[in-house]
PDB file of C-alpha atoms in Angstrom:
ATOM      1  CA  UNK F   1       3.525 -23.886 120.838  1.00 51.00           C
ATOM      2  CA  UNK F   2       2.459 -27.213 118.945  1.00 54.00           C
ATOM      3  CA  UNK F   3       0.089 -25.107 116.794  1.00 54.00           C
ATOM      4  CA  UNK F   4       3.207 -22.743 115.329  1.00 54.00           C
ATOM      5  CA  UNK F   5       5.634 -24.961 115.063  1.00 55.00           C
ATOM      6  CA  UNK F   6       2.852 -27.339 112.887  1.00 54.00           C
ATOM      7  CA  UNK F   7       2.190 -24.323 111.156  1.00 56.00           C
ATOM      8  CA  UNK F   8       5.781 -23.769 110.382  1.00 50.00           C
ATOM      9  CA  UNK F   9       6.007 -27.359 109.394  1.00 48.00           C
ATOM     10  CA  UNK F  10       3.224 -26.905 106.438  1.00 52.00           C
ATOM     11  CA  UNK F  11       4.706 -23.501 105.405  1.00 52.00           C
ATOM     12  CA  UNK F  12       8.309 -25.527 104.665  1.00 47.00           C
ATOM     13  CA  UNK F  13       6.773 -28.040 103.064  1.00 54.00           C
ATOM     14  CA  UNK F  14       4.826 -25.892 100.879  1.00 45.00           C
ATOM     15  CA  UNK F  15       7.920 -23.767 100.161  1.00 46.00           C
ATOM     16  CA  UNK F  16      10.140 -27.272  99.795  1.00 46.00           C
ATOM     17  CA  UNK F  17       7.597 -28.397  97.296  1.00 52.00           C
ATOM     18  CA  UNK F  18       7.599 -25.281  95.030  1.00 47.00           C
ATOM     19  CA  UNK F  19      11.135 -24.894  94.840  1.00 45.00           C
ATOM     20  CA  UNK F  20      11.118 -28.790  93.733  1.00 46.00           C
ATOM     21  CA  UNK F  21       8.696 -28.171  91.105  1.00 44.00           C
ATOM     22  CA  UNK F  22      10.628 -24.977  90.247  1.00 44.00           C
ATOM     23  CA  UNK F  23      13.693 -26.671  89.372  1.00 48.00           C
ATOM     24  CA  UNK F  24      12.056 -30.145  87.908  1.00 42.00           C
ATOM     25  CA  UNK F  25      10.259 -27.826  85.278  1.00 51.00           C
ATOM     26  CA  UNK F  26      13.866 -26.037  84.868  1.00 53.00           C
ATOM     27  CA  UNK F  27      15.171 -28.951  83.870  1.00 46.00           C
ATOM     28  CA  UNK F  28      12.952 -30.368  81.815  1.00 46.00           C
ATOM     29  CA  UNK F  29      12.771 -27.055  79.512  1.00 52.00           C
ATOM     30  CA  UNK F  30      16.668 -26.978  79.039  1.00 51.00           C
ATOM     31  CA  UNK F  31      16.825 -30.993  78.290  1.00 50.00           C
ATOM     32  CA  UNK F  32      13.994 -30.267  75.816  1.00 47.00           C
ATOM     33  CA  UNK F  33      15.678 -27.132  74.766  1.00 49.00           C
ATOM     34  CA  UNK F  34      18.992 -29.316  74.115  1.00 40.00           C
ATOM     35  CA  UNK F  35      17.148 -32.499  72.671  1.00 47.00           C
ATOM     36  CA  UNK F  36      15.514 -29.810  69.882  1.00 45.00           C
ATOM     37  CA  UNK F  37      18.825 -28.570  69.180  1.00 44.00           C
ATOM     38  CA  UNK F  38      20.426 -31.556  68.654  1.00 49.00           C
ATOM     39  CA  UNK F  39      17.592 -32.228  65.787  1.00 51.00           C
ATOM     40  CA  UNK F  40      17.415 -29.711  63.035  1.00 54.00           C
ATOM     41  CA  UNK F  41      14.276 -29.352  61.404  1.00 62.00           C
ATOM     42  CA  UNK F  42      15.209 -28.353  57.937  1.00 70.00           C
ATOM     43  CA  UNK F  43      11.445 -27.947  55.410  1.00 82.00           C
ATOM     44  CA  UNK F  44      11.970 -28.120  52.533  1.00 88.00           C
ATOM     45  CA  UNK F  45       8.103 -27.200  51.476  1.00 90.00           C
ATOM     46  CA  UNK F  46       8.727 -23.200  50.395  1.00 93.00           C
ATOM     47  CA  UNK F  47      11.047 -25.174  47.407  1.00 92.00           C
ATOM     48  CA  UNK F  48       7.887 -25.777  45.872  1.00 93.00           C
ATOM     49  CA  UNK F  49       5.509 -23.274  46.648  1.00 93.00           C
ATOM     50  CA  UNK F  50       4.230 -21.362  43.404  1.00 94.00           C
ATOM     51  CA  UNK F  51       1.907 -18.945  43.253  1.00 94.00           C
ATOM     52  CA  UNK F  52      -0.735 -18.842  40.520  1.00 95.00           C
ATOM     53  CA  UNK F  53       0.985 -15.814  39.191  1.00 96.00           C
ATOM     54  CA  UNK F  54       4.444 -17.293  39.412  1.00 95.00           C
ATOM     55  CA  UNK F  55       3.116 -20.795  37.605  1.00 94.00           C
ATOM     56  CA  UNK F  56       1.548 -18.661  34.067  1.00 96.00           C
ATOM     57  CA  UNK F  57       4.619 -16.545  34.054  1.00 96.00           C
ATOM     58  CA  UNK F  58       6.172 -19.835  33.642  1.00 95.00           C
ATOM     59  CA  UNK F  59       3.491 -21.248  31.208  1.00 95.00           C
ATOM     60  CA  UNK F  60       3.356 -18.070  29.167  1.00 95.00           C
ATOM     61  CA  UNK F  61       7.641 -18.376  28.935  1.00 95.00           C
ATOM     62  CA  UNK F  62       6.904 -21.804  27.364  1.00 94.00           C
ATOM     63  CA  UNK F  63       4.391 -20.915  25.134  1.00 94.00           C
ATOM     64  CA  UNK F  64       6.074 -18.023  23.780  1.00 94.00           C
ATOM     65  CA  UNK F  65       9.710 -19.856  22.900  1.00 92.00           C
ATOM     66  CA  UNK F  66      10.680 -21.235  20.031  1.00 93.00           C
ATOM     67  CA  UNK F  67      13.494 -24.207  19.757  1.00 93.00           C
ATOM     68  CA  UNK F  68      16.637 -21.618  20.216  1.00 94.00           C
ATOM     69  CA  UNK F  69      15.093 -20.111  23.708  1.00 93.00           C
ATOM     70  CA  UNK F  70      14.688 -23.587  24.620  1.00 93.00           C
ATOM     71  CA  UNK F  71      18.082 -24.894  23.718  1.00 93.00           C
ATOM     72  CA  UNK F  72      18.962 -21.881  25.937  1.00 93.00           C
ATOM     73  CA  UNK F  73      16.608 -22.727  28.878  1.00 91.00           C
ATOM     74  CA  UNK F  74      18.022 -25.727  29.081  1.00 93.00           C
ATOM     75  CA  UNK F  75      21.631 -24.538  28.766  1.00 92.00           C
ATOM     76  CA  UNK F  76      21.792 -22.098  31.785  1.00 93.00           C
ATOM     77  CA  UNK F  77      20.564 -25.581  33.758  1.00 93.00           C
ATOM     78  CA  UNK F  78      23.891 -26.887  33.440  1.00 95.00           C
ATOM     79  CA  UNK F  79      25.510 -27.527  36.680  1.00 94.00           C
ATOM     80  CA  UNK F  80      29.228 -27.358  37.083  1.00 91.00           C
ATOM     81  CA  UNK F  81      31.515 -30.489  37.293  1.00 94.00           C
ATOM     82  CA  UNK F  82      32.851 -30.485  40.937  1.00 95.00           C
ATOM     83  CA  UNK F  83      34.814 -33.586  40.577  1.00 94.00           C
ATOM     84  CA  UNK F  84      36.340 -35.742  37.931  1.00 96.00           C
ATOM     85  CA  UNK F  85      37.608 -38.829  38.122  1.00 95.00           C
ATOM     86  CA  UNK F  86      36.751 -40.242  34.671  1.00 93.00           C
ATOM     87  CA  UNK F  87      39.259 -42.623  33.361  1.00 91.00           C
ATOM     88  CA  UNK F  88      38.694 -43.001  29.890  1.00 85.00           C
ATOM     89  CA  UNK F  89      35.732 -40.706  29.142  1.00 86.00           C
ATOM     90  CA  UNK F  90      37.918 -37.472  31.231  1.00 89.00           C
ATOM     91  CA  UNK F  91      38.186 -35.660  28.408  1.00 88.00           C
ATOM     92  CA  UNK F  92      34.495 -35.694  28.071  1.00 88.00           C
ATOM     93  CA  UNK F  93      32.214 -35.238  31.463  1.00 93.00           C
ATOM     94  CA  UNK F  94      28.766 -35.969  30.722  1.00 95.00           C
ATOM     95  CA  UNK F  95      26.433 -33.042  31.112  1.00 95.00           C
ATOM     96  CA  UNK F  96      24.327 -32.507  33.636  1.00 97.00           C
ATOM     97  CA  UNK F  97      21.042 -30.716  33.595  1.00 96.00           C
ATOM     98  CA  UNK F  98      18.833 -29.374  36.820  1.00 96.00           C
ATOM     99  CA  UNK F  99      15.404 -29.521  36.274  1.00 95.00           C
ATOM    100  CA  UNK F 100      14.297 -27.291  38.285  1.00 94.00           C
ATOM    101  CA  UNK F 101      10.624 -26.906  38.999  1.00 94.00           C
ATOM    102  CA  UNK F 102      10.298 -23.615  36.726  1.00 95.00           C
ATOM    103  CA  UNK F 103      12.236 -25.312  34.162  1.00 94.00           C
ATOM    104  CA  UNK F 104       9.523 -28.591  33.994  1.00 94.00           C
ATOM    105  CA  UNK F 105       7.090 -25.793  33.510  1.00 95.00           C
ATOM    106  CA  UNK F 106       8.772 -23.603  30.966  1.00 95.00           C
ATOM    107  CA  UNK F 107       9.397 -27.185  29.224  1.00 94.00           C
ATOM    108  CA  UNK F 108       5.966 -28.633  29.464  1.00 94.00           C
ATOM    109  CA  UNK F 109       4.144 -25.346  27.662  1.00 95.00           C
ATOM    110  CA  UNK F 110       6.615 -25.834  25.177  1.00 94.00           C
ATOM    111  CA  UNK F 111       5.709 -28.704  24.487  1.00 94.00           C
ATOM    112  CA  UNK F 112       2.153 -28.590  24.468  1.00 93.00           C
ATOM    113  CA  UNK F 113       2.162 -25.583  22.226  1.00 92.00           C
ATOM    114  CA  UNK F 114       3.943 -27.334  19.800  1.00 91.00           C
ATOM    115  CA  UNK F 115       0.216 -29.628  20.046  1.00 90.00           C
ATOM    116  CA  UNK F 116      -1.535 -26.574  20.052  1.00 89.00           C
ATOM    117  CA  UNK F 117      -2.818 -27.120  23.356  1.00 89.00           C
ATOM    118  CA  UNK F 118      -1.912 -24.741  26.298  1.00 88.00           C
ATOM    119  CA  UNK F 119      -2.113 -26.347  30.230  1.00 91.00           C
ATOM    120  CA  UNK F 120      -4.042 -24.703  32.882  1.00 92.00           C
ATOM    121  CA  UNK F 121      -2.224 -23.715  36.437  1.00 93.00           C
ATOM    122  CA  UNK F 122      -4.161 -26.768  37.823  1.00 92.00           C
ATOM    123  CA  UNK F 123      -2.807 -29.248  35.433  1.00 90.00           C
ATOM    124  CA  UNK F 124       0.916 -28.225  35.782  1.00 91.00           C
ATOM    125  CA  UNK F 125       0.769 -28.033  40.008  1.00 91.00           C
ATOM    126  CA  UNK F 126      -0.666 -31.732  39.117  1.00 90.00           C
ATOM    127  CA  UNK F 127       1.879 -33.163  36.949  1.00 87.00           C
ATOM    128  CA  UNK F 128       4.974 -30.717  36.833  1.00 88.00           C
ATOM    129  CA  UNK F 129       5.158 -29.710  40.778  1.00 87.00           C
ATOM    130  CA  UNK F 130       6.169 -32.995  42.914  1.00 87.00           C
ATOM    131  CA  UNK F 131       6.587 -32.200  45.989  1.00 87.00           C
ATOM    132  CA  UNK F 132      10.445 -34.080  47.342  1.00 91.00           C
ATOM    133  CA  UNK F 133      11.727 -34.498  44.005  1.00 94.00           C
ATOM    134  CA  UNK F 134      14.729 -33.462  42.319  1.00 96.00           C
ATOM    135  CA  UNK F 135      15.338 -34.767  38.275  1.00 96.00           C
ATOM    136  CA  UNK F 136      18.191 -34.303  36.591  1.00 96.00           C
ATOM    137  CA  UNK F 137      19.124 -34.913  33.208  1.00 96.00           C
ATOM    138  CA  UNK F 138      22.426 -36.387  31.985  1.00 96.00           C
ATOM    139  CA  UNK F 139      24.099 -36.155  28.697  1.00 94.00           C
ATOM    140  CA  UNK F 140      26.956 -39.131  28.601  1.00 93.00           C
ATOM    141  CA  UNK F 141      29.438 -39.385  25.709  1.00 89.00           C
ATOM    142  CA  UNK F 142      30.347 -42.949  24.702  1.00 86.00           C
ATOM    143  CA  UNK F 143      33.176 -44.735  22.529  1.00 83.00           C
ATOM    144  CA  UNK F 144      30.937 -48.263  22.951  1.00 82.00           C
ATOM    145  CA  UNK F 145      27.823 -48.580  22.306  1.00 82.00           C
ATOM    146  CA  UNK F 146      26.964 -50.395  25.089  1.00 82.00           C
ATOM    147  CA  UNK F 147      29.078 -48.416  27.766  1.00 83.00           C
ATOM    148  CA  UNK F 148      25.546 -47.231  29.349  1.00 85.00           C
ATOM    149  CA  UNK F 149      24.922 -50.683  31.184  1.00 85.00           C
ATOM    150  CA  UNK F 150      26.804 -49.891  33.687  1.00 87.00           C
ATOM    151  CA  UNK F 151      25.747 -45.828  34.481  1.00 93.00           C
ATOM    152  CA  UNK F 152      24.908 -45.176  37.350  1.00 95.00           C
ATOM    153  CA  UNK F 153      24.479 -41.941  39.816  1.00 96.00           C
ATOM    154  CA  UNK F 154      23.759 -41.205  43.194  1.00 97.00           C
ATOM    155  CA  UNK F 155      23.003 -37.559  45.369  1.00 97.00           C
ATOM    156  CA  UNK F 156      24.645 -36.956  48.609  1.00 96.00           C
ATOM    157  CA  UNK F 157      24.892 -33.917  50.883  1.00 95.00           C
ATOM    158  CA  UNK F 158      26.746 -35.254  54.251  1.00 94.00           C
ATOM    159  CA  UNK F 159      26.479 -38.626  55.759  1.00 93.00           C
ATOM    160  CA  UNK F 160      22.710 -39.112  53.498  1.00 95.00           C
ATOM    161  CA  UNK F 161      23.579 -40.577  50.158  1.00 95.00           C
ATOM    162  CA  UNK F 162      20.235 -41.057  47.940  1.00 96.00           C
ATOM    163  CA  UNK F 163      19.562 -43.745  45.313  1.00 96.00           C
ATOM    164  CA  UNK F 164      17.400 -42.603  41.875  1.00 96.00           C
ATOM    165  CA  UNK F 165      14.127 -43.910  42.275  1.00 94.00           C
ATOM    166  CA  UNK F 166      13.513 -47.063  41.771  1.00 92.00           C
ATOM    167  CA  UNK F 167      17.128 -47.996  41.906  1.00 93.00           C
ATOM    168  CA  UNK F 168      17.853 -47.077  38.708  1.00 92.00           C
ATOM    169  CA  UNK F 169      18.538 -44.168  36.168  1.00 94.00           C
ATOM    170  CA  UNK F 170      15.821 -44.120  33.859  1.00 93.00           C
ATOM    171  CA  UNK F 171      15.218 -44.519  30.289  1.00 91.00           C
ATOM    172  CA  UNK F 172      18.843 -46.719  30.880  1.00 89.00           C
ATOM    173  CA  UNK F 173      17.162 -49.033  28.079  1.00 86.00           C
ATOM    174  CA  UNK F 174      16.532 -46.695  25.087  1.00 86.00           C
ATOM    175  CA  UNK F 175      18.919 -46.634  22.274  1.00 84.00           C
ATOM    176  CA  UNK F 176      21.925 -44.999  22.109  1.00 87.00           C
ATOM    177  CA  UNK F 177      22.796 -42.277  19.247  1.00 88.00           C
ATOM    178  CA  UNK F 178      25.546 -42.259  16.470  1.00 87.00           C
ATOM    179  CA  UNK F 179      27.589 -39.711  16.162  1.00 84.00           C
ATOM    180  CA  UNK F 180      28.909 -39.099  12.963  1.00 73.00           C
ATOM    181  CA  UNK F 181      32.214 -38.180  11.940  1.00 64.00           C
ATOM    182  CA  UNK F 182      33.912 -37.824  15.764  1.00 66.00           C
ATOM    183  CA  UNK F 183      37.236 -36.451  16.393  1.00 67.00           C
ATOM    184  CA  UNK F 184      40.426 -38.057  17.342  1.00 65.00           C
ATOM    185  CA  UNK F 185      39.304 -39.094  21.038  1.00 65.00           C
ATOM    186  CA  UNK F 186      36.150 -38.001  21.111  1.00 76.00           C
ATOM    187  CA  UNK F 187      32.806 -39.882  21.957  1.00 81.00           C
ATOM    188  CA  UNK F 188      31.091 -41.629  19.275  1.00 86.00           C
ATOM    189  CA  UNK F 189      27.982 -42.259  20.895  1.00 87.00           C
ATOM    190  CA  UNK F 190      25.816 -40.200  23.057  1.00 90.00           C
ATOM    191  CA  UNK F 191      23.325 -41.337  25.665  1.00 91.00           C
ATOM    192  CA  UNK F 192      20.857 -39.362  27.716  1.00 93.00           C
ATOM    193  CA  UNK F 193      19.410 -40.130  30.963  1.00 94.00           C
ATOM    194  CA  UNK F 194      17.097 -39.010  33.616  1.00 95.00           C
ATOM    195  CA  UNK F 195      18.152 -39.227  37.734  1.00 95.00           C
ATOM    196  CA  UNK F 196      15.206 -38.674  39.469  1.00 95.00           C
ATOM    197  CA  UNK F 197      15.597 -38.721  43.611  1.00 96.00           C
ATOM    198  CA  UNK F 198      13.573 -38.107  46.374  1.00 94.00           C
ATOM    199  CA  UNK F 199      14.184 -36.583  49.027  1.00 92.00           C
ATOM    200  CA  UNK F 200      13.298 -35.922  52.571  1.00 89.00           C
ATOM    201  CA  UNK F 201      14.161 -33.584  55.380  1.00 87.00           C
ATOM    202  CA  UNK F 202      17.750 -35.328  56.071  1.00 90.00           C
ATOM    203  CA  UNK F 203      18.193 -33.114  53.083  1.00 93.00           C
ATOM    204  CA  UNK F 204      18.318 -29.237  52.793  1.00 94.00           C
ATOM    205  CA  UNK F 205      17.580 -27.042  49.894  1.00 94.00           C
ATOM    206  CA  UNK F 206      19.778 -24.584  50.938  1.00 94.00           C
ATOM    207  CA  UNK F 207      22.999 -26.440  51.000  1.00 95.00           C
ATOM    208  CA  UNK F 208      25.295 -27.843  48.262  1.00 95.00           C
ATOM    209  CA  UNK F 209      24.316 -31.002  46.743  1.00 96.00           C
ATOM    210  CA  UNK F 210      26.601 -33.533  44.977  1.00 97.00           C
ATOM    211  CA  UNK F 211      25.546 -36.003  42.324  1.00 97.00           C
ATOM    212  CA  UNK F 212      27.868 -38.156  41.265  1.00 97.00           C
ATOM    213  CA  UNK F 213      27.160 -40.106  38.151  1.00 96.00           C
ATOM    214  CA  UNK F 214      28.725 -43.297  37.256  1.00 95.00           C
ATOM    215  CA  UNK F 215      30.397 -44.453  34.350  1.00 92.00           C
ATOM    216  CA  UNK F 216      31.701 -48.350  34.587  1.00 87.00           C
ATOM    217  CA  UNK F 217      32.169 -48.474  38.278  1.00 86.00           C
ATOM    218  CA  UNK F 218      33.030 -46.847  41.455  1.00 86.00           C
ATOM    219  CA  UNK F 219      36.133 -45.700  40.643  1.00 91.00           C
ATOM    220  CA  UNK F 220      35.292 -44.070  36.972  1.00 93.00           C
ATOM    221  CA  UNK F 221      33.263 -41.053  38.184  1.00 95.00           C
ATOM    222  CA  UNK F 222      32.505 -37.268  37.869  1.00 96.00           C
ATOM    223  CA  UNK F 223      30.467 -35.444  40.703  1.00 97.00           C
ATOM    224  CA  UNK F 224      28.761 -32.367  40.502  1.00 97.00           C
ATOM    225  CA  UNK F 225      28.118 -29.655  42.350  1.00 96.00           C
ATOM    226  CA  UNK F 226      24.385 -27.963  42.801  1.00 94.00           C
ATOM    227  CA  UNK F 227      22.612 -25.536  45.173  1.00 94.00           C
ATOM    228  CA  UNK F 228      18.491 -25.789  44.314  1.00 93.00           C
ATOM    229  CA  UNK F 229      17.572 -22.422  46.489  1.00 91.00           C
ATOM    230  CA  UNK F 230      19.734 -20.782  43.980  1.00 91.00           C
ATOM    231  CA  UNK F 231      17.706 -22.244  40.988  1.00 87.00           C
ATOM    232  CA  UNK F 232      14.133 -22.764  41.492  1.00 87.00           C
TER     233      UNK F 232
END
């Protein structure tokens, strides 16, 4: 009688201790099921993955343009104001230009060829493919001269709001150009300048982006409105 009921004793315990482990692993797999979920992982990599093919398509399309293809090149990378709250530049958003990865490399064959030199695949993934960045270019209208030492823009998509690189817009120091002969309330000076950001997987490709550029302070602004997956 001792003997069966220690043998029944052993075959609870053993039946206790699975169902234990049964449920502890249960649990486990739905908190780390929930904890995943709670994280997106948004990868941004496939934004700049080129193929060799894809990269001298993109080479030859630079090569092969003269200064009225590029003027249009760079035209269809306008993006469209989403936002404006200029006060005394409204009439006159600055416009902004997505350089998109193909675009870099349409623009850098141009370029070259105009050197007679032509890049290889390996020099543009080198210098024209960075991984995590996004440039933009934008053209501001001015009626002072000086107005540009106070630009400013910034990128945001949610609660993540990114600063250019380095803090500031670049080429903020070059010299702005005349223009001759404006009209009744237009600008009389223009200015471009280049936002560079870089981003990070708080960020995704596939979502609208809004860069709002800054004229003389935070409440003299026009934001605009970009999705990159839809212009690579």
């Amino acid at each position: 009688m001792n003997k069966k009921i220690k043998q029944a004793w052993i075959i609870l315990t053993v039946v206790v201790g699975l169902f234990i482990v049964v449920c502890v692993s249960s649990f486990l797999s739905e908190n780390k099921e929930l904890d995943e979920a709670s994280v997106p992982v948004i990868n941004n990599h496939w934004y700049y993955e080129f193929t060799d093919d894809q990269i001298q398509a993109a080479i030859n399309k630079g090569l092969e343009s003269d200064r009225s293809d590029m003027f249009q090149e760079e035209s269809s990378r306008i993006i469209k104001v989403h936002e404006n709250n200029l006060l005394e530049m409204k009439e006159n958003p600055p416009l902004v230009y997505f350089y998109t990865p193909t675009y870099q490399i349409i623009r850098r064959a141009y370029k070259d060829s105009q050197k007679m030199d032509m890049p290889s695949i390996s020099d543009v993934r080198r210098d024209n493919i960075n991984e995590n960045f996004l440039y933009f270019s934008i053209d501001v209208g001015m009626n002072r001269e000086d107005a540009y030492q106070n630009f400013h823009a910034v990128l945001r998509q949610g609660d993540v709001t990114l600063q250019p690189v380095g803090g500031k817009l670049a080429r903020l120091d070059s010299p702005s150009t005349k223009i001759f002969s404006p009209g009744e309330g237009q600008a009389k000076y223009t200015k471009e300048v280049i936002a560079p950001f870089m981003i990070d997987d708080k960020i995704n490709l596939k979502e609208p982006l809004y860069l709002t550029f800054i004229y003389s302070g935070k409440n003299d602004t026009a934001t605009y409105e970009i999705i990159p997956s839809q212009q690579r």
